[in-house]
Short mmCIF file of C-alpha atoms and ligand atoms in Angstrom, two decimals:
data_model
loop_
_atom_site.label_atom_id
_atom_site.label_comp_id
_atom_site.label_asym_id
_atom_site.label_seq_id
_atom_site.Cartn_x
_atom_site.Cartn_y
_atom_site.Cartn_z
CA MET A 1 -0.30 0.07 0.01
CA LEU A 2 3.00 2.61 0.95
CA GLU A 3 4.95 0.96 -1.85
CA SER A 4 1.87 2.05 -4.16
CA PHE A 5 1.07 5.44 -2.62
CA ARG A 6 5.08 6.32 -3.05
CA ALA A 7 5.10 4.86 -6.63
CA LYS A 8 2.12 7.16 -7.18
CA THR A 9 3.30 10.33 -6.07
CA LEU A 10 6.56 9.54 -7.64
CA ALA A 11 4.83 9.27 -11.03
CA LEU A 12 2.79 12.49 -10.08
CA ALA A 13 6.29 14.25 -9.38
CA CYS A 14 8.01 13.29 -12.21
CA GLY A 15 5.10 14.03 -14.21
CA LEU A 16 4.84 17.76 -13.06
CA ALA A 17 7.92 18.03 -13.33
CA ALA A 18 8.91 16.43 -16.49
CA LEU A 19 12.45 16.47 -15.40
CA CYS A 20 12.63 12.75 -14.37
CA PRO A 21 15.94 11.39 -16.04
CA ILE A 22 14.95 8.28 -18.17
CA GLY A 23 14.95 5.04 -16.55
CA SER A 24 14.47 6.16 -13.12
CA ALA A 25 11.11 5.15 -12.66
CA SER A 26 11.56 1.74 -14.38
CA ALA A 27 14.70 1.14 -12.94
CA ALA A 28 13.43 -1.08 -10.11
CA ALA A 29 11.41 -3.04 -12.75
CA PRO A 30 11.52 -6.80 -11.72
CA GLN A 31 12.02 -8.16 -15.03
CA THR A 32 13.38 -6.61 -17.94
CA GLY A 33 11.59 -5.81 -21.16
CA GLN A 34 8.20 -5.09 -19.72
CA PRO A 35 6.08 -2.17 -18.67
CA VAL A 36 5.52 -1.71 -14.64
CA PRO A 37 2.89 -0.09 -12.92
CA TRP A 38 2.95 3.75 -13.13
CA GLN A 39 5.90 3.84 -15.46
CA ILE A 40 6.32 6.86 -17.11
CA ASP A 41 9.56 6.64 -18.91
CA LEU A 42 10.66 4.44 -21.79
CA GLN A 43 11.80 0.92 -21.04
CA PRO A 44 15.23 0.43 -20.17
CA ALA A 45 17.31 0.10 -23.38
CA ALA A 46 18.60 -3.28 -24.33
CA SER A 47 19.68 -2.57 -27.55
CA PRO A 48 22.46 0.24 -29.08
CA VAL A 49 19.39 1.52 -31.13
CA MET A 50 17.00 2.00 -28.15
CA ALA A 51 20.13 3.57 -25.86
CA ASN A 52 20.14 6.29 -28.71
CA ILE A 53 16.57 6.72 -28.95
CA GLU A 54 16.81 6.98 -25.09
CA ASP A 55 19.58 9.52 -25.50
CA PHE A 56 17.87 11.55 -28.39
CA HIS A 57 14.59 11.36 -25.86
CA ARG A 58 16.73 12.84 -23.07
CA LEU A 59 17.59 15.84 -25.12
CA LEU A 60 14.06 16.88 -26.35
CA VAL A 61 12.64 16.26 -22.90
CA TRP A 62 15.16 19.44 -21.71
CA ILE A 63 13.95 21.06 -24.89
CA ILE A 64 10.44 20.86 -24.18
CA THR A 65 11.07 21.63 -20.45
CA ALA A 66 13.11 24.97 -21.48
CA ILE A 67 10.49 25.91 -23.82
CA SER A 68 7.35 25.11 -21.28
CA LEU A 69 9.02 26.98 -18.49
CA PHE A 70 9.79 29.90 -20.11
CA VAL A 71 6.53 30.33 -21.84
CA LEU A 72 4.82 29.71 -18.56
CA ALA A 73 6.97 32.69 -17.09
CA LEU A 74 6.18 34.84 -19.85
CA LEU A 75 2.61 34.28 -19.24
CA LEU A 76 2.64 34.96 -15.79
CA TRP A 77 4.74 37.89 -15.94
CA ILE A 78 2.15 39.27 -18.68
CA MET A 79 -0.49 38.50 -16.08
CA ILE A 80 0.62 40.17 -13.50
CA ARG A 81 2.66 43.28 -14.87
CA TYR A 82 0.23 44.03 -17.63
CA ASN A 83 -3.11 43.27 -16.14
CA ARG A 84 -5.93 46.29 -16.28
CA LYS A 85 -5.22 47.46 -12.69
CA ALA A 86 -1.61 47.40 -12.67
CA ASN A 87 -1.21 48.85 -16.22
CA PRO A 88 -4.31 50.92 -16.90
CA THR A 89 -3.00 52.83 -19.72
CA PRO A 90 -1.20 50.11 -22.37
CA SER A 91 1.34 51.02 -24.54
CA LYS A 92 0.40 51.52 -28.18
CA THR A 93 3.67 50.38 -29.35
CA GLU A 94 3.55 48.48 -32.72
CA HIS A 95 6.73 46.20 -34.21
CA ASN A 96 9.85 45.84 -32.75
CA THR A 97 12.05 44.60 -35.41
CA LEU A 98 14.85 43.05 -32.83
CA LEU A 99 12.10 40.95 -30.99
CA GLU A 100 10.44 39.66 -34.40
CA VAL A 101 13.81 38.64 -36.02
CA MET A 102 14.31 36.79 -32.31
CA TRP A 103 11.26 34.79 -32.34
CA THR A 104 12.01 33.82 -36.00
CA VAL A 105 15.52 32.95 -35.45
CA VAL A 106 15.62 31.05 -32.12
CA PRO A 107 12.90 28.37 -33.03
CA VAL A 108 14.83 28.08 -36.28
CA ILE A 109 18.18 27.22 -34.38
CA ILE A 110 15.91 25.09 -31.82
CA LEU A 111 14.53 22.81 -34.96
CA VAL A 112 18.07 22.56 -36.30
CA ILE A 113 19.21 21.31 -33.16
CA ILE A 114 16.83 18.60 -32.87
CA ALA A 115 17.07 17.82 -36.67
CA ILE A 116 20.71 16.50 -36.42
CA PRO A 117 20.67 14.12 -34.24
CA SER A 118 17.09 13.12 -35.40
CA PHE A 119 18.52 12.39 -38.84
CA LYS A 120 21.70 10.81 -37.36
CA LEU A 121 19.16 8.26 -35.41
CA LEU A 122 17.05 7.78 -38.84
CA TYR A 123 20.21 6.57 -40.25
CA TYR A 124 21.33 4.61 -37.84
CA GLU A 125 17.97 2.52 -37.32
CA ALA A 126 17.34 2.13 -41.56
CA ASP A 127 20.82 1.02 -42.00
CA ILE A 128 21.07 -2.56 -41.07
CA PRO A 129 24.07 -4.05 -40.20
CA LYS A 130 25.24 -7.53 -41.55
CA PRO A 131 22.94 -9.75 -39.65
CA ASP A 132 24.02 -12.94 -37.65
CA LEU A 133 20.48 -14.24 -37.51
CA THR A 134 17.15 -13.44 -39.85
CA ILE A 135 13.76 -13.83 -38.75
CA HIS A 136 10.71 -13.60 -40.40
CA ALA A 137 7.67 -12.00 -38.64
CA ILE A 138 4.31 -12.71 -40.39
CA GLY A 139 1.30 -11.05 -38.76
CA LYS A 140 -1.81 -12.52 -38.79
CA GLN A 141 -5.30 -12.33 -37.25
CA TRP A 142 -4.60 -12.50 -34.46
CA PHE A 143 -0.96 -14.18 -33.76
CA TRP A 144 2.34 -13.89 -35.24
CA SER A 145 3.78 -16.82 -37.15
CA TYR A 146 7.80 -17.15 -37.38
CA GLN A 147 10.35 -18.07 -39.73
CA TYR A 148 13.80 -18.94 -39.25
CA PRO A 149 14.63 -18.91 -43.04
CA THR A 150 18.37 -20.14 -42.81
CA GLN A 151 17.49 -23.02 -40.23
CA ASN A 152 14.55 -23.77 -41.94
CA PHE A 153 11.95 -23.92 -39.31
CA GLN A 154 8.57 -22.12 -38.69
CA PHE A 155 6.10 -21.64 -35.80
CA ASP A 156 3.09 -19.89 -34.72
CA SER A 157 3.26 -18.00 -31.60
CA LEU A 158 -0.41 -17.04 -29.95
CA GLY A 159 -0.84 -15.00 -27.00
CA LEU A 160 -1.72 -16.90 -23.62
CA SER A 161 -4.76 -16.89 -22.01
CA ASP A 162 -4.90 -15.33 -18.47
CA ALA A 163 -5.03 -18.94 -16.76
CA ASP A 164 -1.90 -19.99 -18.58
CA ALA A 165 -0.15 -16.91 -18.26
CA GLY A 166 -0.66 -17.40 -14.52
CA LYS A 167 0.44 -21.27 -14.44
CA ARG A 168 3.70 -20.15 -16.57
CA HIS A 169 4.32 -17.17 -14.60
CA GLU A 170 4.00 -14.98 -17.54
CA PRO A 171 2.84 -11.11 -17.59
CA ARG A 172 -0.83 -10.77 -18.61
CA LEU A 173 -1.44 -10.17 -22.27
CA LEU A 174 2.16 -10.14 -23.23
CA GLY A 175 3.23 -14.17 -22.97
CA VAL A 176 2.90 -16.24 -25.58
CA ASP A 177 3.37 -20.03 -26.17
CA ASN A 178 5.75 -20.44 -28.58
CA ILE A 179 8.58 -17.86 -27.75
CA ILE A 180 11.38 -16.45 -30.32
CA VAL A 181 14.64 -16.98 -28.94
CA VAL A 182 17.83 -15.00 -30.05
CA PRO A 183 21.64 -15.01 -29.08
CA VAL A 184 22.94 -12.09 -27.39
CA ASN A 185 25.46 -8.97 -28.84
CA LYS A 186 24.21 -10.78 -31.84
CA VAL A 187 22.53 -8.50 -34.79
CA VAL A 188 18.88 -9.82 -35.41
CA LYS A 189 17.29 -9.13 -38.78
CA ILE A 190 13.69 -8.97 -38.63
CA VAL A 191 11.50 -9.06 -42.06
CA THR A 192 8.07 -8.38 -41.49
CA THR A 193 4.93 -8.60 -43.65
CA GLY A 194 1.22 -9.03 -43.16
CA ALA A 195 -0.83 -11.81 -44.10
CA ASP A 196 -4.22 -10.37 -44.21
CA VAL A 197 -4.27 -6.66 -42.44
CA ILE A 198 -1.71 -4.30 -41.50
CA HIS A 199 -0.03 -5.27 -37.86
CA ALA A 200 3.27 -4.11 -36.54
CA TRP A 201 5.89 -5.84 -34.79
CA ALA A 202 7.25 -3.68 -31.70
CA LEU A 203 9.62 -4.24 -29.16
CA PRO A 204 10.27 -1.38 -26.85
CA ALA A 205 13.05 -2.40 -25.18
CA MET A 206 14.91 -3.15 -28.06
CA GLY A 207 13.55 0.46 -30.12
CA VAL A 208 11.81 -1.45 -32.84
CA LYS A 209 8.31 -0.85 -34.19
CA MET A 210 7.94 -2.10 -38.11
CA ASP A 211 4.69 -2.28 -39.78
CA ALA A 212 3.73 -5.62 -41.34
CA VAL A 213 2.12 -4.89 -44.36
CA PRO A 214 0.53 -7.59 -46.87
CA GLY A 215 2.31 -7.36 -50.13
CA ARG A 216 5.52 -5.76 -48.42
CA LEU A 217 8.47 -6.70 -46.98
CA ASN A 218 9.79 -4.39 -44.52
CA GLU A 219 13.07 -5.13 -42.39
CA THR A 220 14.16 -3.76 -39.00
CA TRP A 221 17.12 -4.83 -36.61
CA PHE A 222 18.21 -5.19 -33.12
CA LYS A 223 21.32 -6.51 -31.47
CA PRO A 224 20.55 -7.40 -27.61
CA THR A 225 23.00 -6.30 -25.49
CA GLN A 226 21.67 -8.22 -22.16
CA THR A 227 19.68 -11.51 -22.00
CA GLY A 228 16.55 -11.77 -20.38
CA THR A 229 12.76 -11.72 -21.86
CA PHE A 230 11.52 -8.80 -23.36
CA TYR A 231 7.78 -8.28 -24.57
CA GLY A 232 6.08 -6.21 -27.20
CA GLN A 233 2.83 -6.04 -28.94
CA CYS A 234 1.38 -5.56 -32.11
CA SER A 235 1.38 -1.92 -32.61
CA GLU A 236 -1.28 -1.25 -35.45
CA LEU A 237 -4.67 -1.89 -34.83
CA CYS A 238 -5.31 -4.83 -36.70
CA GLY A 239 -8.92 -5.70 -35.65
CA ALA A 240 -11.13 -7.34 -32.72
CA ARG A 241 -8.24 -9.35 -31.01
CA HIS A 242 -5.44 -6.47 -31.74
CA ALA A 243 -4.73 -6.97 -28.21
CA PHE A 244 -4.21 -10.50 -27.48
CA MET A 245 -1.44 -10.88 -30.18
CA PRO A 246 1.79 -10.20 -27.98
CA ILE A 247 5.71 -10.75 -29.00
CA GLU A 248 7.70 -12.38 -26.20
CA VAL A 249 11.64 -12.46 -27.35
CA LYS A 250 13.89 -14.50 -25.02
CA VAL A 251 17.88 -13.14 -25.16
CA VAL A 252 20.41 -15.95 -24.34
CA SER A 253 23.73 -16.95 -24.96
CA GLN A 254 25.13 -18.67 -27.91
CA PRO A 255 25.43 -21.86 -26.69
CA GLU A 256 21.77 -21.83 -24.93
CA PHE A 257 20.71 -20.55 -28.55
CA ASP A 258 22.28 -23.47 -30.13
CA THR A 259 20.68 -26.31 -28.01
CA TRP A 260 17.40 -24.29 -28.30
CA LEU A 261 18.07 -24.05 -32.12
CA ALA A 262 18.95 -28.09 -32.09
CA GLY A 263 15.53 -28.60 -30.18
CA ALA A 264 13.36 -26.12 -32.54
CA LYS A 265 14.57 -27.94 -35.44
CA LYS A 266 12.63 -31.12 -34.51
CA LYS A 267 10.14 -29.66 -32.50
CA PHE A 268 8.91 -27.36 -35.67
CA ALA A 269 7.75 -27.59 -38.78
CA ALA A 270 9.96 -27.16 -41.98
CA ILE A 271 9.16 -24.01 -44.07
CA THR A 272 7.18 -25.33 -47.38
CA PRO A 273 7.17 -23.33 -50.49
CA GLU A 274 3.64 -22.45 -49.76
CA THR A 275 4.45 -21.21 -46.37
CA ARG A 276 7.52 -19.25 -46.93
CA LEU A 277 7.70 -15.64 -46.65
CA ALA A 278 7.08 -15.03 -50.50
CA ALA A 279 4.08 -16.27 -50.55
CA ALA A 280 2.46 -14.34 -48.16
CA THR A 281 3.51 -11.04 -50.09
CA GLN A 282 1.79 -11.95 -53.06
CU1 LIG B 1 -1.91 -7.02 -35.23
#
């Protein structure tokens, strides 16, 4: 109870001040890669892309806060100094060249300050390094199908019911029956497409969100920097059960991954010409 009150007070204070350093509210999260109650920050970064997104977000928070406080101060100053009582005969001054140049130039400078790291980040995300592992993620109403094309197997990944999630100690609406497993510190390329409508494959801790569009192949990547379980959700409104097609990725060491791979090749079906990703894009 006290914990909950403390968390709420902290969240409120952070929200009002908008000055909380990134990650502070979520630092105490018991598990990596999932949201926590009353969280207002981004999930802690688990990939270089997400670390860069956090840096950029931190810059924006400072700029937004400074602008908001500046405007608030101006409003207060005008309300107090220039109200009817304090200033009964208003000045008839019009135009002030210096002021007009300033309020044009300063926002331009601010936008340039934002644009430079923004484009850098965009190119960093879009330029996919040579992948160590490629996974095809095919969005379907309402689950995900995954293919490991090089290893030639595929499986469906369905969200767990509340009862099953409880039994498996998985978070509600985030746990799945068949989890994607990837090795740590390796570049994982995700190729997305949709089999019916537009879905989106999103994994917040890795800084990934990519639309899965029928008839198109989209590519994205992440390089997990720590082991653990990471959760995401379909992030494009795709129909009645849109909320029930979560994404679960387990990041493990290379030897653990090799063991899993050997088992998965036996357990899961082989990719056939009918099911291969290309078929889903026709
Ligand atoms: Cu969806």
